[in-house]
Amino acid sequence: MLCWRGSRAPRAILLPLCILLCVVLWAAYRDRGSFTQVAGIFPSLDSQNYLFRTPQRPGKASPVQQFGLHRETQDESPEEQLEHQTPRKELQDEGPKKELQYEFPKHESSTVTEVQKTSSSVSPAITEKLALSSRATQSILAMQPTLVSRAATSSQLPGSAVSETSKPSAKSNYYRNIIHKGTTELQGLLTQQFPKPDLAKKGQRVDILATLLDAILEDPILDRSEILHHIHKEFDWWRPGDETYKPWSSTNASEMGIVMCFGSHDVYLAAHNIRILRDVLNSTLSIEIYYAGADDMAPWDQERIRSLGPSISLWNIYDYINEDIAAIHSALEQGVGYAMKAMAMMASRFDKVILVDADVVFLQSPDAWFDKAAGTKDTGTLFFHDRALEGDFTDWVLGVLDGRPPSASINDSLLFTQKMQHCQESGVVLMDKSRPRLFMSLLFAGWMNTRDVREVLYEHIWGDKETFWLACELSSTPYTFNPSYPGMLGSMPPSSYYEQQADFKAMCRPQILHFEPTNDDQPLWFNEGLRNDKWDGGNEDLGPFTHFVRGGRIWEELPRWFWVEGSKICLPTEVEGRVRSLESVGVGGLMERILEVGREVNRKFVEGY
């Protein structure tokens, strides 16, 4: 009816024109990939975006214009969905959620531009950066450098012109080539069906996605909608909030911080940890604490934690995950609440994340740890080994690798030179999410801890702890392990019942002691808390901690762990030079201050205010 308003032309002429206009607009709405063609005929529609009204930020082209993307259930682009996802309400208050369905229309053949990668067109720095260790990346770069340039195609539509200054640079063409080839290979992998626990095939997808993410971050003019769509679809357990760090949209300055996961049951352990960080070690790092709803951490316990000092915030993990997939509530019921640890790292606003268990006690401030070791500077990671116990875990890992040799990050470890029961201890984990490959690897680790995957995976590993290095290994992402294996913290002479029952001199304590990457005699942190035995709920005694048994780096020099009565683990102390006092390494006075803070916390948290 609007076609007739104010018109003085004969209806015989206007009627066909209006019908033609309606047909064109309807066709554009049905196939949004044609929008740029319509905009070329009707420039005003392009400038005012009457057709689709996609929320835009200043300076960003519409994903509809860039990719011809249409979705069945939602008008928001994948990029904006990830950028603007707001924290969800408590899962208990929500009804059934409908999964988002995306459809990418198949494009007809586009203008093809060949780019020769020569030293004159691509700088050696770019070539070196993109010659990643990734096997998938190498295969992409080895292919003939032919690319589909969407920008070149759209620039030749009616009503548009191309200037010399607007042509893609050699750098842009180089990254476009990587994206085109990587997307093609990814699409081939996506057509393959495999069981969810098939970690190797999932790792191949993550490897390619990491390469594509790196490319769009290196060249901001490249369209990113389709790649972000694939990331969201591959890891649909993740529901980032506005404050969540995302390398493609975060505007906050780089920030390092601590992430912890615990509930009311472990409040006193976390209180020890936080007070020691703040009052003894003078750490200034912000601390984010994640819990799983009020059933996990009571409101009064949340207030207790907030009262421990500044820069402490609490977050409900349900606001950042798809609970239908992650199933953290059922994980807590099954006693495997640690499944949420990698997910909390992904929810955090920090790009440099230090994951810390509630029962960790630091002996040095972690504030500068990302710069402490050369390997950590190179890879953005620092992982710690678990006890050097013999077992069959090595055989399972070799099966997961499926004939692929271990990477340089792990092939010299005891996991492959011996047959071991463990590899990683996840009480402390450092990962720099600003690096695209680590960002994707952490998403991968979170996926390993979702319900359907962990139900199979946890039959072979003890909870989350091996998922961090496995995610890096299987996605061809370099990572760094502390070369030193842990020892034990306790006291001499033996003081516990189990130590006295041992057939020979031994230290039998739950506290695993980790050492500096460059000094096997310098204690760094330990887990299992300050209690003599944290599993003995009726025993509030702290310590004593006066001596430690050293760890080591090679099998021949490591002490042999053994079990007493099936549940208490011990290390022999009769080997000369193996046992050292804390006083001898300058930590005796520090330990006394730590224990005093622990007793003060107990008076408040255990005995009441």
Coordinates of C-alpha atoms in Angstrom, one line a residue:
M1 CA 0.0 0.0 0.0
L2 CA 2.9 2.3 0.6
C3 CA 3.7 2.2 -3.1
W4 CA 0.6 4.2 -3.9
R5 CA 1.0 6.9 -1.3
G6 CA 1.5 10.4 -2.8
S7 CA 2.0 8.9 -6.3
R8 CA 0.7 10.7 -9.3
A9 CA 2.0 8.2 -11.9
P10 CA -0.4 5.9 -13.7
R11 CA -1.2 2.8 -11.8
A12 CA -0.4 0.7 -14.9
I13 CA 3.3 1.7 -14.5
L14 CA 3.6 1.7 -10.7
L15 CA 2.0 -1.6 -10.1
P16 CA 4.6 -3.7 -11.9
L17 CA 7.4 -1.6 -10.3
C18 CA 6.1 -2.2 -6.8
I19 CA 5.7 -6.0 -7.5
L20 CA 9.3 -6.1 -8.8
L21 CA 10.6 -4.2 -5.8
C22 CA 8.8 -6.6 -3.4
V23 CA 10.1 -9.6 -5.2
V24 CA 13.7 -8.3 -5.0
L25 CA 13.5 -7.4 -1.3
W26 CA 11.9 -10.8 -0.5
A27 CA 14.6 -12.6 -2.4
A28 CA 17.3 -10.7 -0.5
Y29 CA 15.6 -11.6 2.7
R30 CA 15.5 -15.3 1.8
D31 CA 19.2 -15.3 0.7
R32 CA 21.1 -12.8 2.7
G33 CA 24.2 -13.6 0.7
S34 CA 22.6 -11.5 -2.1
F35 CA 22.3 -8.5 0.1
T36 CA 25.3 -6.8 -1.3
Q37 CA 23.9 -7.2 -4.8
V38 CA 20.6 -5.6 -3.7
A39 CA 22.6 -2.8 -2.0
G40 CA 24.4 -2.1 -5.2
I41 CA 21.0 -1.5 -6.9
F42 CA 19.5 0.3 -3.9
P43 CA 22.5 2.1 -2.2
S44 CA 20.2 3.7 0.4
L45 CA 19.3 0.3 1.7
D46 CA 23.0 -0.5 2.2
S47 CA 23.7 2.7 4.2
Q48 CA 20.6 2.5 6.4
N49 CA 20.6 -1.3 6.7
Y50 CA 16.8 -1.4 6.5
L51 CA 16.7 -5.1 5.6
F52 CA 18.2 -6.8 8.5
R53 CA 19.0 -4.3 11.3
T54 CA 21.8 -6.5 12.6
P55 CA 23.3 -4.8 15.8
Q56 CA 26.5 -3.2 14.7
R57 CA 29.5 -1.7 16.4
P58 CA 31.1 1.4 14.9
G59 CA 33.5 0.6 12.1
K60 CA 32.4 -3.1 11.7
A61 CA 30.8 -4.4 8.6
S62 CA 27.7 -6.5 8.9
P63 CA 28.4 -10.3 9.0
V64 CA 25.5 -10.6 6.6
Q65 CA 27.3 -8.4 4.1
Q66 CA 30.6 -10.3 4.6
F67 CA 29.5 -13.9 4.6
G68 CA 26.0 -14.1 3.3
L69 CA 25.1 -15.9 6.6
H70 CA 21.6 -16.8 7.5
R71 CA 20.3 -18.6 10.6
E72 CA 17.1 -20.4 11.3
T73 CA 16.5 -19.4 14.9
Q74 CA 18.4 -16.2 15.6
D75 CA 19.3 -12.9 13.9
E76 CA 22.5 -12.3 15.8
S77 CA 25.7 -13.3 14.2
P78 CA 28.0 -15.9 15.8
E79 CA 30.6 -13.3 16.6
E80 CA 28.1 -11.0 18.3
Q81 CA 26.5 -13.9 20.1
L82 CA 29.9 -14.8 21.6
E83 CA 30.8 -11.1 22.3
H84 CA 27.5 -10.1 23.8
Q85 CA 26.4 -13.3 25.6
T86 CA 25.1 -12.2 28.9
P87 CA 25.4 -14.3 32.1
R88 CA 22.6 -16.6 32.4
K89 CA 20.3 -17.0 35.3
E90 CA 20.6 -19.9 37.7
L91 CA 19.9 -23.1 35.8
Q92 CA 17.3 -24.2 38.3
D93 CA 15.1 -21.3 37.3
E94 CA 15.3 -22.0 33.6
G95 CA 13.1 -24.1 31.5
P96 CA 14.3 -26.4 28.6
K97 CA 16.7 -24.5 26.3
K98 CA 16.6 -24.8 22.5
E99 CA 20.0 -25.3 20.9
L100 CA 21.0 -22.7 18.3
Q101 CA 20.9 -23.9 14.8
Y102 CA 23.1 -22.3 12.1
E103 CA 23.1 -22.9 8.4
F104 CA 25.8 -21.6 6.1
P105 CA 24.6 -21.5 2.5
K106 CA 26.8 -22.9 -0.2
H107 CA 28.3 -20.2 -2.3
E108 CA 28.7 -20.3 -6.1
S109 CA 32.2 -20.0 -7.6
S110 CA 33.7 -16.7 -6.8
T111 CA 36.5 -14.7 -8.4
V112 CA 39.7 -16.5 -7.7
T113 CA 43.0 -14.7 -7.1
E114 CA 46.3 -16.4 -7.0
V115 CA 48.9 -15.1 -4.6
Q116 CA 52.5 -16.1 -4.9
K117 CA 54.2 -16.3 -1.5
T118 CA 57.6 -14.8 -2.2
S119 CA 60.0 -13.0 0.0
S120 CA 59.0 -9.8 -1.7
S121 CA 55.3 -10.2 -0.9
V122 CA 55.3 -11.7 2.5
S123 CA 57.8 -10.7 5.2
P124 CA 60.0 -13.4 6.7
A125 CA 58.6 -12.5 10.1
I126 CA 55.1 -13.4 9.0
T127 CA 56.3 -16.6 7.3
E128 CA 58.2 -17.7 10.4
K129 CA 55.2 -16.9 12.7
L130 CA 52.8 -18.9 10.6
A131 CA 55.2 -21.9 10.1
L132 CA 53.8 -23.3 13.3
S133 CA 54.6 -26.7 14.6
S134 CA 51.0 -27.6 14.0
R135 CA 50.8 -30.6 11.6
A136 CA 47.5 -29.3 10.2
T137 CA 49.0 -25.8 9.7
Q138 CA 51.9 -27.2 7.8
S139 CA 49.6 -29.2 5.5
I140 CA 47.6 -26.0 4.9
L141 CA 50.6 -23.9 4.0
A142 CA 52.0 -26.7 1.8
M143 CA 49.0 -26.5 -0.5
Q144 CA 49.0 -24.3 -3.7
P145 CA 48.3 -20.7 -2.5
T146 CA 45.0 -20.1 -4.3
L147 CA 42.3 -18.3 -2.4
V148 CA 38.8 -17.1 -2.8
S149 CA 38.6 -13.4 -2.1
R150 CA 35.2 -12.4 -0.9
A151 CA 36.3 -8.8 -0.7
A152 CA 37.3 -8.9 -4.4
T153 CA 34.1 -10.5 -5.4
S154 CA 31.8 -8.1 -3.5
S155 CA 33.8 -5.1 -4.9
Q156 CA 32.8 -6.0 -8.4
L157 CA 29.1 -5.9 -7.7
P158 CA 26.9 -3.2 -9.3
G159 CA 27.3 0.2 -7.7
S160 CA 30.8 -0.5 -6.2
A161 CA 34.2 0.5 -7.3
V162 CA 37.7 -0.7 -6.5
S163 CA 40.6 1.6 -5.8
E164 CA 44.2 0.6 -5.7
T165 CA 44.4 1.5 -2.0
S166 CA 41.5 -0.8 -1.2
K167 CA 43.0 -3.9 -2.7
P168 CA 44.1 -6.5 -0.2
S169 CA 47.7 -6.4 0.8
A170 CA 50.1 -9.4 0.3
K171 CA 49.8 -10.0 4.1
S172 CA 46.0 -10.0 3.9
N173 CA 46.0 -12.3 0.9
Y174 CA 48.4 -14.6 2.8
Y175 CA 46.0 -14.9 5.8
R176 CA 43.0 -15.2 3.5
N177 CA 44.7 -18.1 1.8
I178 CA 45.3 -19.8 5.2
I179 CA 41.7 -19.2 6.2
H180 CA 40.4 -20.6 2.9
K181 CA 42.5 -23.7 3.0
G182 CA 42.0 -24.3 6.7
T183 CA 38.3 -23.9 6.4
T184 CA 38.2 -26.4 3.6
E185 CA 40.2 -28.9 5.6
L186 CA 38.0 -28.3 8.7
Q187 CA 34.8 -28.9 6.7
G188 CA 36.2 -32.2 5.6
L189 CA 36.9 -33.2 9.2
L190 CA 33.4 -32.0 10.3
T191 CA 31.8 -34.5 8.0
Q192 CA 33.5 -37.3 9.8
Q193 CA 31.5 -38.9 12.6
F194 CA 33.4 -40.2 15.6
P195 CA 32.6 -41.1 19.2
K196 CA 33.0 -38.2 21.6
P197 CA 35.9 -39.7 23.5
D198 CA 38.0 -39.8 20.3
L199 CA 40.4 -37.2 21.5
A200 CA 42.8 -37.5 18.5
K201 CA 40.2 -36.5 15.9
K202 CA 38.9 -33.7 18.1
G203 CA 42.4 -32.5 18.5
Q204 CA 42.8 -32.3 14.7
R205 CA 39.8 -30.0 14.6
V206 CA 41.1 -27.8 17.4
D207 CA 44.5 -27.6 15.7
I208 CA 42.9 -26.1 12.5
L209 CA 40.6 -23.8 14.5
A210 CA 43.6 -22.5 16.4
T211 CA 45.3 -21.8 13.1
L212 CA 42.3 -20.0 11.7
L213 CA 41.8 -18.0 14.9
D214 CA 45.5 -16.9 14.8
A215 CA 45.0 -15.7 11.2
I216 CA 41.9 -13.5 11.9
L217 CA 43.6 -12.0 14.9
E218 CA 46.8 -11.2 12.9
D219 CA 44.8 -9.4 10.2
P220 CA 41.7 -7.6 11.7
I221 CA 40.2 -6.7 8.3
L222 CA 39.5 -10.4 7.6
D223 CA 36.0 -11.6 8.2
R224 CA 35.7 -13.7 11.3
S225 CA 32.0 -14.7 11.4
E226 CA 32.3 -18.2 10.0
I227 CA 35.3 -19.1 12.1
L228 CA 33.7 -17.9 15.3
H229 CA 30.6 -19.9 14.3
H230 CA 32.7 -23.0 14.0
I231 CA 34.3 -22.4 17.4
H232 CA 30.9 -21.9 19.1
K233 CA 29.5 -25.0 17.4
E234 CA 32.5 -27.2 18.3
F235 CA 32.4 -26.1 21.9
D236 CA 28.8 -25.5 22.7
W237 CA 29.2 -26.0 26.4
W238 CA 30.8 -22.5 26.6
R239 CA 28.6 -19.5 27.3
P240 CA 30.9 -16.5 27.8
G241 CA 29.7 -13.4 29.5
D242 CA 30.5 -9.8 28.6
E243 CA 33.4 -9.8 31.0
T244 CA 34.8 -13.1 29.8
Y245 CA 38.2 -12.8 28.0
K246 CA 37.9 -13.4 24.3
P247 CA 40.9 -12.7 22.1
W248 CA 38.8 -11.4 19.3
S249 CA 36.8 -8.8 21.3
S250 CA 38.2 -8.2 24.7
T251 CA 39.0 -4.5 25.2
N252 CA 40.4 -4.7 28.7
A253 CA 44.2 -4.4 29.2
S254 CA 46.1 -7.6 29.7
E255 CA 45.6 -8.9 33.2
M256 CA 47.0 -11.8 35.2
G257 CA 44.9 -13.3 37.9
I258 CA 44.1 -16.3 40.0
V259 CA 41.0 -18.6 39.4
M260 CA 39.8 -20.9 42.1
C261 CA 36.9 -23.4 42.3
F262 CA 35.4 -24.5 45.6
G263 CA 32.2 -24.8 47.6
S264 CA 31.3 -24.5 51.3
H265 CA 33.1 -27.7 52.2
D266 CA 36.5 -26.3 51.3
V267 CA 36.0 -22.7 52.5
Y268 CA 38.5 -23.0 55.4
L269 CA 41.2 -24.4 53.0
A270 CA 40.6 -21.6 50.6
A271 CA 40.7 -19.1 53.4
H272 CA 44.2 -20.4 54.4
N273 CA 45.3 -20.1 50.8
I274 CA 44.0 -16.5 50.3
R275 CA 45.2 -15.1 53.6
I276 CA 48.7 -16.5 53.0
L277 CA 48.8 -15.0 49.5
R278 CA 47.6 -11.6 50.8
D279 CA 49.2 -11.3 54.3
V280 CA 52.4 -13.4 54.1
L281 CA 53.4 -13.3 50.4
N282 CA 52.0 -9.8 49.6
S283 CA 50.4 -11.0 46.4
T284 CA 48.3 -8.3 44.6
L285 CA 46.8 -10.6 42.0
S286 CA 43.0 -10.4 41.6
I287 CA 41.2 -13.6 42.6
E288 CA 38.1 -15.0 40.9
I289 CA 36.2 -17.7 42.7
Y290 CA 33.8 -20.0 40.9
Y291 CA 31.1 -22.1 42.6
A292 CA 28.1 -24.0 41.4
G293 CA 25.1 -22.2 42.8
A294 CA 23.9 -21.7 46.3
D295 CA 23.7 -25.4 46.9
D296 CA 27.5 -25.5 46.4
M297 CA 28.5 -22.4 48.4
A298 CA 26.1 -21.0 51.0
P299 CA 25.6 -17.2 51.0
W300 CA 27.2 -16.8 54.4
D301 CA 30.3 -18.6 53.2
Q302 CA 30.4 -16.3 50.2
E303 CA 30.5 -13.3 52.6
R304 CA 33.2 -14.9 54.6
I305 CA 35.4 -15.3 51.5
R306 CA 34.7 -11.7 50.4
S307 CA 35.8 -10.5 53.8
L308 CA 39.3 -11.9 53.4
G309 CA 40.6 -8.9 51.5
P310 CA 40.4 -6.7 48.4
S311 CA 40.1 -7.8 44.7
I312 CA 38.2 -11.0 45.5
S313 CA 35.1 -11.8 43.4
L314 CA 32.7 -14.7 43.3
W315 CA 31.0 -16.1 40.2
N316 CA 28.4 -18.7 39.6
I317 CA 29.8 -21.2 37.0
Y318 CA 26.2 -21.9 35.7
D319 CA 26.2 -18.4 34.2
Y320 CA 29.0 -19.4 31.8
I321 CA 28.2 -22.9 30.7
N322 CA 25.5 -24.9 29.0
E323 CA 24.6 -27.1 31.9
D324 CA 22.7 -29.5 29.7
I325 CA 26.1 -30.4 28.2
A326 CA 28.6 -29.7 31.1
A327 CA 26.4 -31.3 33.8
I328 CA 28.3 -29.8 36.7
H329 CA 25.4 -30.4 39.1
S330 CA 25.7 -34.1 38.5
A331 CA 29.5 -33.9 38.7
L332 CA 29.2 -32.5 42.2
E333 CA 26.8 -35.3 43.2
Q334 CA 29.3 -37.8 42.0
G335 CA 32.2 -36.2 43.8
V336 CA 34.0 -35.0 40.7
G337 CA 33.4 -31.3 41.0
Y338 CA 36.9 -30.6 39.7
A339 CA 35.3 -31.1 36.2
M340 CA 34.5 -27.4 36.3
K341 CA 38.1 -26.1 36.7
A342 CA 39.0 -25.7 33.0
M343 CA 35.5 -24.2 32.4
A344 CA 36.1 -21.6 35.1
M345 CA 39.4 -20.7 33.4
M346 CA 37.5 -20.1 30.2
A347 CA 34.9 -18.0 32.0
S348 CA 37.5 -15.7 33.6
R349 CA 38.2 -12.1 32.5
F350 CA 41.9 -12.8 32.9
D351 CA 44.0 -13.5 29.8
K352 CA 46.9 -14.9 31.9
V353 CA 45.2 -17.3 34.2
I354 CA 46.7 -19.1 37.2
L355 CA 44.4 -21.9 38.3
V356 CA 44.8 -22.7 41.9
D357 CA 43.1 -25.5 44.0
A358 CA 41.6 -24.4 47.3
D359 CA 44.1 -26.6 49.3
V360 CA 47.2 -25.1 47.7
V361 CA 49.7 -23.3 50.0
F362 CA 52.2 -21.1 48.2
L363 CA 55.8 -20.6 49.5
Q364 CA 56.6 -18.0 46.9
S365 CA 54.3 -15.3 45.5
P366 CA 53.0 -16.4 42.0
D367 CA 52.7 -12.8 40.8
A368 CA 55.7 -13.1 38.4
W369 CA 55.5 -16.8 37.5
F370 CA 54.7 -16.2 33.8
D371 CA 58.1 -14.6 33.5
K372 CA 59.9 -17.0 35.8
A373 CA 61.1 -19.7 33.4
A374 CA 62.3 -19.5 29.8
G375 CA 59.9 -22.3 28.7
T376 CA 56.9 -20.4 30.2
K377 CA 57.9 -17.3 28.3
D378 CA 58.1 -19.2 25.1
T379 CA 54.9 -21.2 25.4
G380 CA 52.7 -19.2 27.8
T381 CA 52.2 -22.3 30.0
L382 CA 53.6 -23.9 33.2
F383 CA 52.4 -27.4 34.2
F384 CA 53.6 -29.4 37.2
H385 CA 54.2 -33.2 37.3
D386 CA 52.4 -35.4 39.7
R387 CA 54.1 -38.1 41.8
A388 CA 56.5 -40.4 39.9
L389 CA 54.5 -43.6 40.4
E390 CA 54.8 -46.5 38.0
G391 CA 51.6 -47.6 36.3
D392 CA 49.7 -48.3 33.0
F393 CA 48.7 -44.7 32.2
T394 CA 51.5 -44.6 29.6
D395 CA 49.9 -47.4 27.6
W396 CA 46.6 -45.6 27.5
V397 CA 48.2 -42.3 26.3
L398 CA 50.0 -44.2 23.5
G399 CA 46.7 -45.6 22.4
V400 CA 45.2 -42.1 22.4
L401 CA 48.1 -40.8 20.3
D402 CA 47.2 -43.6 17.8
G403 CA 50.7 -44.1 16.4
R404 CA 51.7 -40.4 16.5
P405 CA 55.0 -39.8 18.2
P406 CA 54.9 -37.5 21.3
S407 CA 55.8 -33.9 20.8
A408 CA 59.0 -32.3 22.0
S409 CA 57.1 -30.9 25.0
I410 CA 56.7 -34.3 26.5
N411 CA 58.7 -37.0 24.8
D412 CA 61.6 -36.8 27.3
S413 CA 59.4 -37.0 30.4
L414 CA 59.2 -40.1 32.6
L415 CA 55.7 -40.7 31.0
F416 CA 57.5 -42.1 27.9
T417 CA 60.9 -43.2 29.3
Q418 CA 59.1 -45.2 32.0
K419 CA 55.6 -46.5 32.4
M420 CA 53.9 -44.1 34.8
Q421 CA 50.6 -43.9 36.7
H422 CA 50.3 -40.1 36.4
C423 CA 51.7 -37.2 34.4
Q424 CA 50.2 -33.9 35.5
E425 CA 49.2 -32.4 38.9
S426 CA 46.5 -29.7 38.3
G427 CA 46.7 -28.0 41.7
V428 CA 48.4 -25.1 39.9
V429 CA 48.1 -24.5 36.2
L430 CA 49.3 -21.5 34.2
M431 CA 47.9 -20.7 30.7
D432 CA 48.0 -17.5 28.7
K433 CA 44.7 -17.3 26.8
S434 CA 45.8 -14.4 24.7
R435 CA 47.7 -16.9 22.6
P436 CA 45.2 -18.4 20.1
R437 CA 46.5 -21.9 20.3
L438 CA 46.3 -22.0 24.1
F439 CA 42.8 -20.4 24.0
M440 CA 41.6 -23.2 21.8
S441 CA 43.5 -25.8 23.8
L442 CA 41.7 -24.7 27.0
L443 CA 38.4 -24.9 25.3
F444 CA 39.4 -28.4 24.4
A445 CA 40.3 -29.2 28.0
G446 CA 36.9 -27.9 29.1
W447 CA 35.2 -30.2 26.5
M448 CA 37.0 -33.2 27.9
N449 CA 35.3 -32.5 31.3
T450 CA 31.8 -32.3 30.0
R451 CA 29.4 -35.1 31.0
D452 CA 29.4 -37.4 27.9
V453 CA 33.2 -37.2 27.5
R454 CA 34.2 -37.5 31.2
E455 CA 32.1 -40.5 31.7
V456 CA 34.5 -42.4 29.5
L457 CA 37.7 -40.3 30.1
Y458 CA 37.6 -40.5 33.9
E459 CA 37.9 -44.3 33.6
H460 CA 41.5 -43.7 32.5
I461 CA 42.6 -40.5 34.3
W462 CA 42.0 -39.1 37.7
G463 CA 39.6 -36.2 37.0
D464 CA 40.6 -33.1 35.2
K465 CA 44.3 -33.1 35.9
E466 CA 45.6 -34.7 32.7
T467 CA 43.2 -32.9 30.4
F468 CA 45.3 -29.7 30.3
W469 CA 48.5 -31.2 28.8
L470 CA 46.5 -33.7 26.7
A471 CA 44.5 -30.8 25.1
C472 CA 47.8 -29.1 24.1
E473 CA 49.4 -32.3 22.9
L474 CA 46.6 -33.4 20.7
S475 CA 46.1 -30.0 19.1
S476 CA 49.9 -29.6 18.4
T477 CA 50.2 -26.7 20.9
P478 CA 53.6 -26.3 22.5
Y479 CA 53.6 -26.3 26.3
T480 CA 56.0 -26.4 29.3
F481 CA 56.3 -28.8 32.2
N482 CA 58.3 -27.9 35.3
P483 CA 61.2 -30.3 34.8
S484 CA 61.3 -31.2 38.5
Y485 CA 59.2 -34.0 39.9
P486 CA 57.6 -33.4 43.3
G487 CA 58.7 -34.6 46.7
M488 CA 57.0 -34.5 50.1
L489 CA 56.6 -32.0 52.9
G490 CA 56.5 -33.2 56.6
S491 CA 58.7 -33.4 59.6
M492 CA 61.6 -35.3 61.2
P493 CA 61.7 -37.4 63.2
P494 CA 58.6 -39.2 62.0
S495 CA 55.6 -38.0 63.9
S496 CA 52.5 -39.8 62.5
Y497 CA 51.2 -43.2 63.3
Y498 CA 51.8 -44.3 59.7
E499 CA 55.4 -43.1 59.8
Q500 CA 56.0 -45.0 62.9
Q501 CA 54.5 -48.1 61.5
A502 CA 56.7 -48.1 58.4
D503 CA 59.3 -50.9 58.2
F504 CA 62.0 -48.4 57.6
K505 CA 62.5 -44.6 58.0
A506 CA 59.9 -42.9 55.9
M507 CA 57.8 -39.7 55.7
C508 CA 54.1 -40.4 55.2
R509 CA 52.1 -37.2 54.5
P510 CA 49.6 -36.2 51.9
Q511 CA 51.4 -32.9 51.2
I512 CA 53.1 -33.0 47.7
L513 CA 55.9 -30.4 47.5
H514 CA 56.8 -28.8 44.2
F515 CA 60.1 -27.0 43.5
E516 CA 61.4 -24.1 41.4
P517 CA 61.9 -25.0 37.7
T518 CA 65.6 -24.0 38.0
N519 CA 66.3 -25.2 41.6
D520 CA 65.3 -28.6 42.8
D521 CA 66.1 -27.6 46.4
Q522 CA 63.9 -24.5 46.6
P523 CA 60.3 -25.2 47.5
L524 CA 57.7 -23.4 45.5
W525 CA 54.2 -24.6 46.6
F526 CA 52.5 -27.7 48.1
N527 CA 49.0 -29.0 48.0
E528 CA 46.6 -30.9 50.5
G529 CA 46.6 -27.8 52.8
L530 CA 48.0 -27.1 56.2
R531 CA 46.2 -29.8 58.2
N532 CA 48.2 -32.9 59.2
D533 CA 45.5 -34.8 57.3
K534 CA 42.8 -32.8 55.5
W535 CA 40.7 -35.9 55.2
D536 CA 40.5 -36.3 59.0
G537 CA 37.6 -33.9 59.7
G538 CA 37.9 -34.1 63.4
N539 CA 41.6 -33.2 63.4
E540 CA 42.3 -29.5 63.2
D541 CA 46.0 -29.8 63.9
L542 CA 48.2 -27.9 61.5
G543 CA 51.6 -29.3 60.6
P544 CA 54.2 -29.8 61.8
F545 CA 56.3 -28.9 58.7
T546 CA 60.0 -28.8 59.3
H547 CA 61.6 -31.0 56.6
F548 CA 61.0 -32.2 53.1
V549 CA 62.0 -35.1 50.9
R550 CA 63.5 -33.8 47.6
G551 CA 62.1 -34.8 44.3
G552 CA 64.3 -34.9 41.1
R553 CA 64.3 -35.0 37.4
I554 CA 65.5 -38.4 36.3
W555 CA 64.2 -41.8 37.3
E556 CA 67.5 -43.0 38.9
E557 CA 67.6 -40.1 41.3
L558 CA 63.9 -40.0 42.3
P559 CA 62.8 -41.5 45.6
R560 CA 60.3 -44.4 45.4
W561 CA 56.8 -43.8 46.6
F562 CA 55.0 -46.6 48.4
W563 CA 51.7 -47.1 50.2
V564 CA 51.0 -48.0 53.8
E565 CA 47.7 -49.7 54.6
G566 CA 46.5 -49.0 51.1
S567 CA 45.7 -45.3 51.6
K568 CA 48.7 -43.5 53.0
I569 CA 51.6 -42.7 50.7
C570 CA 55.2 -42.5 51.9
L571 CA 58.7 -41.6 50.7
P572 CA 61.8 -43.2 52.2
T573 CA 64.0 -40.9 54.2
E574 CA 67.0 -43.1 54.7
V575 CA 68.7 -42.1 51.5
E576 CA 71.6 -39.8 52.3
G577 CA 71.1 -36.2 51.2
R578 CA 67.5 -36.8 50.2
V579 CA 66.0 -35.1 53.3
R580 CA 66.5 -31.4 53.9
S581 CA 65.2 -29.0 56.5
L582 CA 63.1 -26.0 55.6
E583 CA 65.5 -23.9 57.7
S584 CA 68.5 -25.0 55.5
V585 CA 66.8 -23.5 52.4
G586 CA 65.6 -20.3 54.1
V587 CA 62.0 -21.2 54.4
G588 CA 61.7 -22.1 58.1
G589 CA 60.7 -18.6 59.3
L590 CA 58.2 -18.3 56.4
M591 CA 56.5 -21.6 57.4
E592 CA 56.1 -20.4 60.9
R593 CA 54.3 -17.2 59.7
I594 CA 52.1 -19.4 57.4
L595 CA 51.1 -21.7 60.2
E596 CA 50.2 -18.7 62.4
V597 CA 47.9 -17.3 59.7
G598 CA 46.4 -20.8 59.4
R599 CA 45.6 -20.9 63.1
E600 CA 44.1 -17.5 63.0
V601 CA 41.8 -18.6 60.1
N602 CA 40.8 -21.6 62.0
R603 CA 39.7 -19.5 65.0
K604 CA 37.4 -17.6 62.7
F605 CA 36.2 -20.1 60.2
V606 CA 36.2 -23.4 62.2
E607 CA 35.7 -22.3 65.7
G608 CA 33.5 -19.3 64.8
Y609 CA 33.9 -15.5 65.0

